[in-house]
Amino acid sequence: MKKNIFIILLGTLLVLPLMAGPIRVSFRDSTITRGKTVYIPVWIDSSVTGLNVKSYELDINYTAGPLVIDSVITNGSMTESWGAPAFHLSSGKITIAGAGTTPLAGTGIFLYLKTSLPLTSTSTYASLQFVKAYFNEGTPTTIVRNGTITIQNLPVITVSPNTGLLTVGETLQFYVSGGKSPYSWYTTDPYVATINSSGLLTSQHGGVCAVVAVDSNGITDTTGLIEVRSFKLTIRDTTYLQGQTINIPIYISDLTLVDIKSGTFSVSYNANVLTALDMLTNGALLASFPAPVMHFASGKITVAFASDTMRLNSVGTSILAYIRFKITEVNTYATTLQLSDIMFNESITGNIRNGYFTPILRANLTVAPSTAILVAGDSLQFTVSGGATPPVVWSVSDTTLASISATGKLKALKSGIIHVLVIDSVGATGTSGNITLYDMRIRLLNVTGAAGDSVEVSVEIGSYSPGVFSTQLSLTHNQNYFTPIEIITAGTLFEGRLVAMATPTAGSVNITAAGAAPVTGPGVLLKIRYKISASAPLGSYPVNFAANLLNEGKPLALPTNGQITVGTTGVEDNQPNMPVEFSLNQNYPNPFNPNTNIGFRISDFGFVTLKIFDMLGKEVATLVNEVKQPGEYTVRWDASASGGFPSGVYYYRLQSGSPSISSGQSFIETKKLILMK
C-alpha cells in the first residue's frame, strides 16, 4: 500500500511543471531625462524555477524618435550566463533571441535594452510593446505587460545676472537657480575678473569674460559677456538753493592700474535749470595738467585735457575737476547731470554714474509791517517771517531817506517812499510795501465852544531844521455851522509875518503866510478863528486839511485833522486830538477758550505794539506791531493758533513808543488774562 502512495505522489510532482500558469514578462513604467542613455529592463515577474526554460524569443515594438535602442545587455541579469543574445533592429522594432544550457530560475530582470533619448526629440512620451514573448518555443506560455516612458527635459541651471558692466575693483554678486547644490563657480578669464565659491565676482582688469556655474550633477550654465572697464566718472546727486553759484565735483575711480595722459568727456543738463560757467581744477587731479579746453553749448559742456609729462594715476576715488554752474532763480524742477563722450588715452572707455540735481525753493520771506507812515526821526522795528535762514541782512531801497540797523530797526531821515528789504544767509529775500516818510508833523488841535461863540483852531507843527519860511494851507469844515473869520498870529511861531486868508468859499478856507526868517518848531504856527452858528447842534465836527504846503513843498508834513466840539460852554480846550488819553482795557471774556478780545485807546499817532507773554516773561504772540492813528481799537487773540497754547495765566502789554508833538507822552501798560481749557 505504501509503495502505491509513493508512486502517486511522484507522479503528481512530475506533472506539476506541466500544469503551472503563464509566465508574465513586463516593462515597468518609468520617467527618463531627455539626452541621457539608459538601460531599460525587461522583467520576469513569475518564477520560472523548474520550468526548464533554456531559450527565448522576444519581438518588441517601441516609439522611434524619442527612443533609440542601441543593443541588448545581459550583464547582471537572469540571462547573463547564457551570453550575449542575437538581436535585430529595424525602425521602431527589435527582435531578440537567446539560449543557454542552464535552465533559468526565479524572477527578476531578464535582460536590458540599452536606449538613448536624443535631445532633438520634443516628445514627452514613448511606449514599449511586446509583439511576441516565447520560452522554449512556446512552453511555458507567457503573458505580457507593456510599458510607458515619460520623457522629461534635461535639468538646467540659470545664472543671473546674465550680463554686467563693472569698473576695476567693483564686485557683483551672481546667483544660480535650478540644479542641485553645491555649485562651483569660475570665470572664463581670471585676469579680467575672479569669482569665489559663493558667486561674488571681483573685477581685476579691463576686459571681458563670462561666469560659469556647475551643479553637483555636472549641469552648467554660462552667462553673457561681463565687461570690466578701467575707470568710472561719477557725478553725485546734490541739491542747492535757487540763485546760487555752485561748483559740482566730477569724481574718478582708482587709477592705480592705468596711467591717463589725455581724455575727453561731456556733461549734459537742462539749460532751464542750470547754466555752465566754467570748469575749475584747483584742488582736483587736473590741477597739475595744462588748462583744459572747454566748449559750451546750450545744455552741454565738453572738456578735453592732455599732457606730455603728467599722468593721472590716483589711488582711490578722487575729484577730477569741478564744473561751475549758476542755478536759475525761476524754475524749480530737477535735471539730470549726464556724462557722455568719455574717451581717455584715445582708446579707453570709462563707466559713468550720472547725477541728479534738484534746486531748493528759497523761502518766500514776509517783512512786517508791510506798510507804515513815519516822520523823520521816528523809529520802527521790522521783523521777518516765512522760514528765513539766519543771519539775515536788512537794507532800505534809498539810504538817503532812511537807515536800518542790523536787527531791522528803521529810522526815518527825510520825506519820500522807501521799501525795506531783507535777505537771509541762503539768498531768500523779502520786501515790504510802501513805507511813506514825512519830514515833520502838522496838525489841527481840537477845540470846544458854545453855539454863537467863536473859537480858535490852532495849527501846530513839529520840529524841523532848517525850518519853515512859508505855508499855504487849505482847510475844510462844516459850512452850515462854522465861518472862518480871521487868521491870528499873535503868540504863534508866525507872529509878525505876512498872512493872508482868501475869501472863504462854501466849506473851505485858504491861507498863505510867509516870513524872512525860518521857524523850526515845535509849536503853534498860526490860528484860525471860526464863528460858531447860534443854531449849531451839540456835537463834534471835523476840521480837515485839504492841502498843506510848507516852503513850496519842502518839508513834507504829515497832517492830523482836528475837530470843533459844540458844547454847552464856550471853553476852548485846544488839546491834542481825541481820545485824550491812553488806556488798555481788560480782555473779555476772561477766563476764555480759545478766543478773547482786547480793547485799547491811543491818544496820538505813533508806533504801537500789543504782545502776549507767558508766566516766564517769554513773548508768545504779537497782536499789533504797526503805526496807528489816534483812536479806539479792539483786537482778538486766538489761542488755538500756531498749534495752540496750554491753559494758564498770560500777560498782555500795550506800548506806544511815539510821543506827541507837544506833550512828549508815551504809554506802557500790562494786564493779566487766563486761558482755561
Tab-separated table of C-alpha atoms in Angstrom, residues 394-396 402-411:
chain	number	residue	atom	x	y	z
A	394	TRP	CA	18.408	144.328	6.341
A	395	SER	CA	18.531	147.216	3.891
A	396	VAL	CA	16.385	150.022	2.511
A	402	ALA	CA	16.088	156.143	5.934
A	403	SER	CA	18.569	153.870	7.645
A	404	ILE	CA	18.049	150.432	9.157
A	405	SER	CA	20.086	148.575	11.754
A	406	ALA	CA	21.384	145.010	11.632
A	407	THR	CA	18.429	143.989	13.791
A	408	GLY	CA	15.827	145.551	11.476
A	409	LYS	CA	15.136	148.817	13.299
A	410	LEU	CA	14.354	151.543	10.773
A	411	LYS	CA	14.993	155.248	11.346
